[in-house]
Amino acid sequence: AAETLAAFPGAGMAAGMQPAAAAASQIAIVAEAALNAAMGVPATVAPAVAAAGADPVAVPNSLADAAQDPKQIGGANSPTCSILVHNMFDKDEETDEGWEEDIRLDFEEESSKYGKLKSVVVMHNEPGGKIYASFETVDGAQACAKNLAGRWFDKRQLKVEFVAEDSVPKPDSSE
């Protein structure tokens, strides 16, 4: 019965199911939502759980958080002149001498299309493939963020957020 119900996420207590079958249905719905979140598919957990006759509050908020759209720009409601781009590289996969300088130059070339850059800092010793970029204007940072957010680079999807000017490391602090 649980396999059949898993194929029909709307089925549940509302359809006259036994409590054990309803719990199995809820588990299948939450598991599917977790897989969708891991793959970046927008979360629709709460409506599906509610349709199954369960309490949507029982669904962990982290499922919805994990499904955040990489095309969404963090801090877009209060943009600054500085952005932080995630997933530009994997420090553990980079083996060439001077790779961080190559990435910085490539990033500067691409980003300078959107505005005049003040600085670019490659955080080559930290996980997460992070690059900070500061522009002379908020418009330049916004244009760059809009272009890079959600874009794929070397099999990694980029995430972008605006950051406060004082949180941007100095160019020599990435060492």
PDB file of C-alpha atoms in Angstrom:
ATOM      1  CA  ALA A   1       0.000   0.000   0.000  1.00  0.00           C
ATOM      2  CA  ALA A   2       2.831   2.413   0.833  1.00  0.00           C
ATOM      3  CA  GLU A   3       4.350   2.000  -2.634  1.00  0.00           C
ATOM      4  CA  THR A   4       1.029   2.836  -4.250  1.00  0.00           C
ATOM      5  CA  LEU A   5       0.559   5.854  -1.996  1.00  0.00           C
ATOM      6  CA  ALA A   6       4.075   7.110  -2.685  1.00  0.00           C
ATOM      7  CA  ALA A   7       3.128   7.335  -6.344  1.00  0.00           C
ATOM      8  CA  PHE A   8       0.142   9.521  -5.403  1.00  0.00           C
ATOM      9  CA  PRO A   9       1.369  12.205  -2.963  1.00  0.00           C
ATOM     10  CA  GLY A  10      -2.177  13.517  -2.448  1.00  0.00           C
ATOM     11  CA  ALA A  11      -3.311  10.259  -0.842  1.00  0.00           C
ATOM     12  CA  GLY A  12      -3.451  10.063   2.938  1.00  0.00           C
ATOM     13  CA  MET A  13      -5.701  10.133   5.970  1.00  0.00           C
ATOM     14  CA  ALA A  14      -8.165  12.266   4.060  1.00  0.00           C
ATOM     15  CA  ALA A  15      -8.751   9.272   1.782  1.00  0.00           C
ATOM     16  CA  GLY A  16      -9.602   7.046   4.779  1.00  0.00           C
ATOM     17  CA  MET A  17      -6.177   5.427   5.259  1.00  0.00           C
ATOM     18  CA  GLN A  18      -5.002   3.651   8.361  1.00  0.00           C
ATOM     19  CA  PRO A  19      -2.539   5.664  10.517  1.00  0.00           C
ATOM     20  CA  ALA A  20       0.456   3.411   9.658  1.00  0.00           C
ATOM     21  CA  ALA A  21      -0.200   3.772   5.935  1.00  0.00           C
ATOM     22  CA  ALA A  22      -0.589   7.536   6.324  1.00  0.00           C
ATOM     23  CA  ALA A  23       2.762   7.698   8.127  1.00  0.00           C
ATOM     24  CA  ALA A  24       4.386   5.702   5.318  1.00  0.00           C
ATOM     25  CA  SER A  25       2.873   8.089   2.800  1.00  0.00           C
ATOM     26  CA  GLN A  26       4.167  11.095   4.736  1.00  0.00           C
ATOM     27  CA  ILE A  27       7.644   9.542   4.899  1.00  0.00           C
ATOM     28  CA  ALA A  28       7.607   8.970   1.135  1.00  0.00           C
ATOM     29  CA  ILE A  29       6.566  12.587   0.541  1.00  0.00           C
ATOM     30  CA  VAL A  30       9.270  13.972   2.825  1.00  0.00           C
ATOM     31  CA  ALA A  31      11.898  11.668   1.270  1.00  0.00           C
ATOM     32  CA  GLU A  32      10.934  12.851  -2.202  1.00  0.00           C
ATOM     33  CA  ALA A  33      11.126  16.465  -1.039  1.00  0.00           C
ATOM     34  CA  ALA A  34      14.587  15.839   0.411  1.00  0.00           C
ATOM     35  CA  LEU A  35      15.774  14.377  -2.891  1.00  0.00           C
ATOM     36  CA  ASN A  36      14.284  17.314  -4.763  1.00  0.00           C
ATOM     37  CA  ALA A  37      16.014  19.728  -2.383  1.00  0.00           C
ATOM     38  CA  ALA A  38      19.344  17.984  -2.918  1.00  0.00           C
ATOM     39  CA  MET A  39      18.880  18.301  -6.679  1.00  0.00           C
ATOM     40  CA  GLY A  40      17.795  21.940  -6.475  1.00  0.00           C
ATOM     41  CA  VAL A  41      14.137  21.390  -7.344  1.00  0.00           C
ATOM     42  CA  PRO A  42      11.917  23.959  -5.550  1.00  0.00           C
ATOM     43  CA  ALA A  43      10.344  22.597  -2.377  1.00  0.00           C
ATOM     44  CA  THR A  44       6.634  21.824  -2.378  1.00  0.00           C
ATOM     45  CA  VAL A  45       6.730  19.785   0.817  1.00  0.00           C
ATOM     46  CA  ALA A  46       4.223  21.598   3.023  1.00  0.00           C
ATOM     47  CA  PRO A  47       1.301  21.492   0.537  1.00  0.00           C
ATOM     48  CA  ALA A  48       1.952  17.830  -0.258  1.00  0.00           C
ATOM     49  CA  VAL A  49       2.170  16.910   3.427  1.00  0.00           C
ATOM     50  CA  ALA A  50      -1.001  18.848   4.192  1.00  0.00           C
ATOM     51  CA  ALA A  51      -2.762  17.048   1.321  1.00  0.00           C
ATOM     52  CA  ALA A  52      -1.700  13.756   2.899  1.00  0.00           C
ATOM     53  CA  GLY A  53      -3.576  14.765   6.034  1.00  0.00           C
ATOM     54  CA  ALA A  54      -0.466  15.347   8.119  1.00  0.00           C
ATOM     55  CA  ASP A  55       0.725  18.372  10.025  1.00  0.00           C
ATOM     56  CA  PRO A  56       2.976  20.467   7.733  1.00  0.00           C
ATOM     57  CA  VAL A  57       4.811  21.790  10.802  1.00  0.00           C
ATOM     58  CA  ALA A  58       6.387  18.325  11.155  1.00  0.00           C
ATOM     59  CA  VAL A  59       8.414  18.915   7.968  1.00  0.00           C
ATOM     60  CA  PRO A  60      11.883  20.284   8.766  1.00  0.00           C
ATOM     61  CA  ASN A  61      12.457  23.848   7.544  1.00  0.00           C
ATOM     62  CA  SER A  62      15.912  22.795   6.353  1.00  0.00           C
ATOM     63  CA  LEU A  63      14.298  21.048   3.382  1.00  0.00           C
ATOM     64  CA  ALA A  64      12.947  24.332   2.087  1.00  0.00           C
ATOM     65  CA  ASP A  65      16.225  26.102   2.891  1.00  0.00           C
ATOM     66  CA  ALA A  66      18.266  23.445   1.047  1.00  0.00           C
ATOM     67  CA  ALA A  67      16.211  24.015  -2.093  1.00  0.00           C
ATOM     68  CA  GLN A  68      17.084  27.719  -2.304  1.00  0.00           C
ATOM     69  CA  ASP A  69      17.307  28.696  -5.944  1.00  0.00           C
ATOM     70  CA  PRO A  70      20.965  29.381  -6.898  1.00  0.00           C
ATOM     71  CA  LYS A  71      19.656  31.997  -9.338  1.00  0.00           C
ATOM     72  CA  GLN A  72      18.442  34.000  -6.342  1.00  0.00           C
ATOM     73  CA  ILE A  73      20.989  36.602  -5.276  1.00  0.00           C
ATOM     74  CA  GLY A  74      21.584  36.790  -1.543  1.00  0.00           C
ATOM     75  CA  GLY A  75      21.006  40.252  -0.125  1.00  0.00           C
ATOM     76  CA  ALA A  76      19.369  41.460  -3.348  1.00  0.00           C
ATOM     77  CA  ASN A  77      17.046  43.695  -1.323  1.00  0.00           C
ATOM     78  CA  SER A  78      20.013  45.677  -0.015  1.00  0.00           C
ATOM     79  CA  PRO A  79      22.734  45.518  -2.680  1.00  0.00           C
ATOM     80  CA  THR A  80      26.243  46.813  -2.049  1.00  0.00           C
ATOM     81  CA  CYS A  81      29.298  47.426  -4.220  1.00  0.00           C
ATOM     82  CA  SER A  82      30.705  44.018  -3.201  1.00  0.00           C
ATOM     83  CA  ILE A  83      29.655  40.487  -4.032  1.00  0.00           C
ATOM     84  CA  LEU A  84      30.730  37.042  -2.887  1.00  0.00           C
ATOM     85  CA  VAL A  85      30.605  34.323  -5.537  1.00  0.00           C
ATOM     86  CA  HIS A  86      30.501  30.706  -4.323  1.00  0.00           C
ATOM     87  CA  ASN A  87      31.527  27.520  -6.209  1.00  0.00           C
ATOM     88  CA  MET A  88      33.990  29.115  -8.634  1.00  0.00           C
ATOM     89  CA  PHE A  89      36.568  26.381  -7.997  1.00  0.00           C
ATOM     90  CA  ASP A  90      37.426  23.387  -5.832  1.00  0.00           C
ATOM     91  CA  LYS A  91      40.724  24.053  -4.066  1.00  0.00           C
ATOM     92  CA  ASP A  92      41.291  20.321  -3.632  1.00  0.00           C
ATOM     93  CA  GLU A  93      41.098  19.694  -7.383  1.00  0.00           C
ATOM     94  CA  GLU A  94      43.389  22.543  -8.438  1.00  0.00           C
ATOM     95  CA  THR A  95      46.948  21.278  -8.941  1.00  0.00           C
ATOM     96  CA  ASP A  96      48.600  23.702 -11.356  1.00  0.00           C
ATOM     97  CA  GLU A  97      51.138  26.133  -9.944  1.00  0.00           C
ATOM     98  CA  GLY A  98      49.571  29.602  -9.694  1.00  0.00           C
ATOM     99  CA  TRP A  99      46.022  28.376 -10.361  1.00  0.00           C
ATOM    100  CA  GLU A 100      44.534  30.993  -8.026  1.00  0.00           C
ATOM    101  CA  GLU A 101      46.080  33.804 -10.100  1.00  0.00           C
ATOM    102  CA  ASP A 102      44.666  32.268 -13.309  1.00  0.00           C
ATOM    103  CA  ILE A 103      41.199  32.112 -11.758  1.00  0.00           C
ATOM    104  CA  ARG A 104      41.502  35.709 -10.502  1.00  0.00           C
ATOM    105  CA  LEU A 105      42.485  36.958 -13.964  1.00  0.00           C
ATOM    106  CA  ASP A 106      39.685  35.009 -15.676  1.00  0.00           C
ATOM    107  CA  PHE A 107      37.186  36.303 -13.133  1.00  0.00           C
ATOM    108  CA  GLU A 108      38.389  39.894 -13.568  1.00  0.00           C
ATOM    109  CA  GLU A 109      38.082  39.594 -17.339  1.00  0.00           C
ATOM    110  CA  GLU A 110      34.498  38.339 -17.113  1.00  0.00           C
ATOM    111  CA  SER A 111      33.374  40.650 -14.298  1.00  0.00           C
ATOM    112  CA  SER A 112      34.856  43.834 -15.716  1.00  0.00           C
ATOM    113  CA  LYS A 113      32.208  43.664 -18.460  1.00  0.00           C
ATOM    114  CA  TYR A 114      29.662  44.832 -15.864  1.00  0.00           C
ATOM    115  CA  GLY A 115      31.521  47.657 -14.167  1.00  0.00           C
ATOM    116  CA  LYS A 116      34.876  48.921 -12.975  1.00  0.00           C
ATOM    117  CA  LEU A 117      36.428  46.582 -10.421  1.00  0.00           C
ATOM    118  CA  LYS A 118      38.182  47.846  -7.308  1.00  0.00           C
ATOM    119  CA  SER A 119      39.410  44.434  -6.129  1.00  0.00           C
ATOM    120  CA  VAL A 120      39.068  40.677  -6.598  1.00  0.00           C
ATOM    121  CA  VAL A 121      40.104  38.272  -3.853  1.00  0.00           C
ATOM    122  CA  VAL A 122      40.306  34.507  -4.489  1.00  0.00           C
ATOM    123  CA  MET A 123      39.923  32.622  -1.215  1.00  0.00           C
ATOM    124  CA  HIS A 124      42.139  29.782  -2.428  1.00  0.00           C
ATOM    125  CA  ASN A 125      42.839  28.245   0.990  1.00  0.00           C
ATOM    126  CA  GLU A 126      39.183  27.999   2.026  1.00  0.00           C
ATOM    127  CA  PRO A 127      36.539  25.498   0.906  1.00  0.00           C
ATOM    128  CA  GLY A 128      33.576  26.687  -1.141  1.00  0.00           C
ATOM    129  CA  GLY A 129      35.350  28.156  -4.169  1.00  0.00           C
ATOM    130  CA  LYS A 130      34.787  31.721  -2.939  1.00  0.00           C
ATOM    131  CA  ILE A 131      35.738  34.905  -4.760  1.00  0.00           C
ATOM    132  CA  TYR A 132      35.034  38.381  -3.429  1.00  0.00           C
ATOM    133  CA  ALA A 133      34.655  41.196  -5.960  1.00  0.00           C
ATOM    134  CA  SER A 134      34.292  44.888  -5.187  1.00  0.00           C
ATOM    135  CA  PHE A 135      33.018  47.306  -7.801  1.00  0.00           C
ATOM    136  CA  GLU A 136      33.137  51.089  -7.881  1.00  0.00           C
ATOM    137  CA  THR A 137      29.341  51.236  -8.127  1.00  0.00           C
ATOM    138  CA  VAL A 138      26.370  49.250  -6.844  1.00  0.00           C
ATOM    139  CA  ASP A 139      25.096  49.077 -10.441  1.00  0.00           C
ATOM    140  CA  GLY A 140      28.260  47.252 -11.521  1.00  0.00           C
ATOM    141  CA  ALA A 141      27.949  44.758  -8.671  1.00  0.00           C
ATOM    142  CA  GLN A 142      24.257  44.208  -9.424  1.00  0.00           C
ATOM    143  CA  ALA A 143      24.871  43.597 -13.122  1.00  0.00           C
ATOM    144  CA  CYS A 144      27.665  41.130 -12.367  1.00  0.00           C
ATOM    145  CA  ALA A 145      25.638  39.336  -9.679  1.00  0.00           C
ATOM    146  CA  LYS A 146      22.636  39.031 -11.984  1.00  0.00           C
ATOM    147  CA  ASN A 147      24.819  37.564 -14.730  1.00  0.00           C
ATOM    148  CA  LEU A 148      26.667  35.052 -12.531  1.00  0.00           C
ATOM    149  CA  ALA A 149      23.908  33.842 -10.188  1.00  0.00           C
ATOM    150  CA  GLY A 150      22.862  30.313 -11.122  1.00  0.00           C
ATOM    151  CA  ARG A 151      25.342  30.106 -13.985  1.00  0.00           C
ATOM    152  CA  TRP A 152      27.320  26.883 -14.431  1.00  0.00           C
ATOM    153  CA  PHE A 153      31.104  27.091 -14.345  1.00  0.00           C
ATOM    154  CA  ASP A 154      33.292  23.986 -14.651  1.00  0.00           C
ATOM    155  CA  LYS A 155      30.422  21.676 -13.606  1.00  0.00           C
ATOM    156  CA  ARG A 156      29.571  23.815 -10.576  1.00  0.00           C
ATOM    157  CA  GLN A 157      26.569  26.102 -10.219  1.00  0.00           C
ATOM    158  CA  LEU A 158      27.500  29.550  -8.952  1.00  0.00           C
ATOM    159  CA  LYS A 159      25.750  31.253  -6.062  1.00  0.00           C
ATOM    160  CA  VAL A 160      26.106  34.985  -5.499  1.00  0.00           C
ATOM    161  CA  GLU A 161      25.389  37.253  -2.563  1.00  0.00           C
ATOM    162  CA  PHE A 162      25.947  40.906  -1.762  1.00  0.00           C
ATOM    163  CA  VAL A 163      28.275  41.500   1.178  1.00  0.00           C
ATOM    164  CA  ALA A 164      29.150  44.501   3.322  1.00  0.00           C
ATOM    165  CA  GLU A 165      32.221  46.411   2.182  1.00  0.00           C
ATOM    166  CA  ASP A 166      33.975  45.822   5.498  1.00  0.00           C
ATOM    167  CA  SER A 167      33.560  42.039   5.237  1.00  0.00           C
ATOM    168  CA  VAL A 168      35.605  41.839   2.016  1.00  0.00           C
ATOM    169  CA  PRO A 169      39.114  40.543   2.775  1.00  0.00           C
ATOM    170  CA  LYS A 170      42.075  42.571   1.613  1.00  0.00           C
ATOM    171  CA  PRO A 171      43.735  41.163  -1.542  1.00  0.00           C
ATOM    172  CA  ASP A 172      46.730  39.844   0.405  1.00  0.00           C
ATOM    173  CA  SER A 173      44.620  38.153   3.133  1.00  0.00           C
ATOM    174  CA  SER A 174      43.585  35.206   0.922  1.00  0.00           C
ATOM    175  CA  GLU A 175      47.005  33.621   1.447  1.00  0.00           C
TER     176      GLU A 175
END
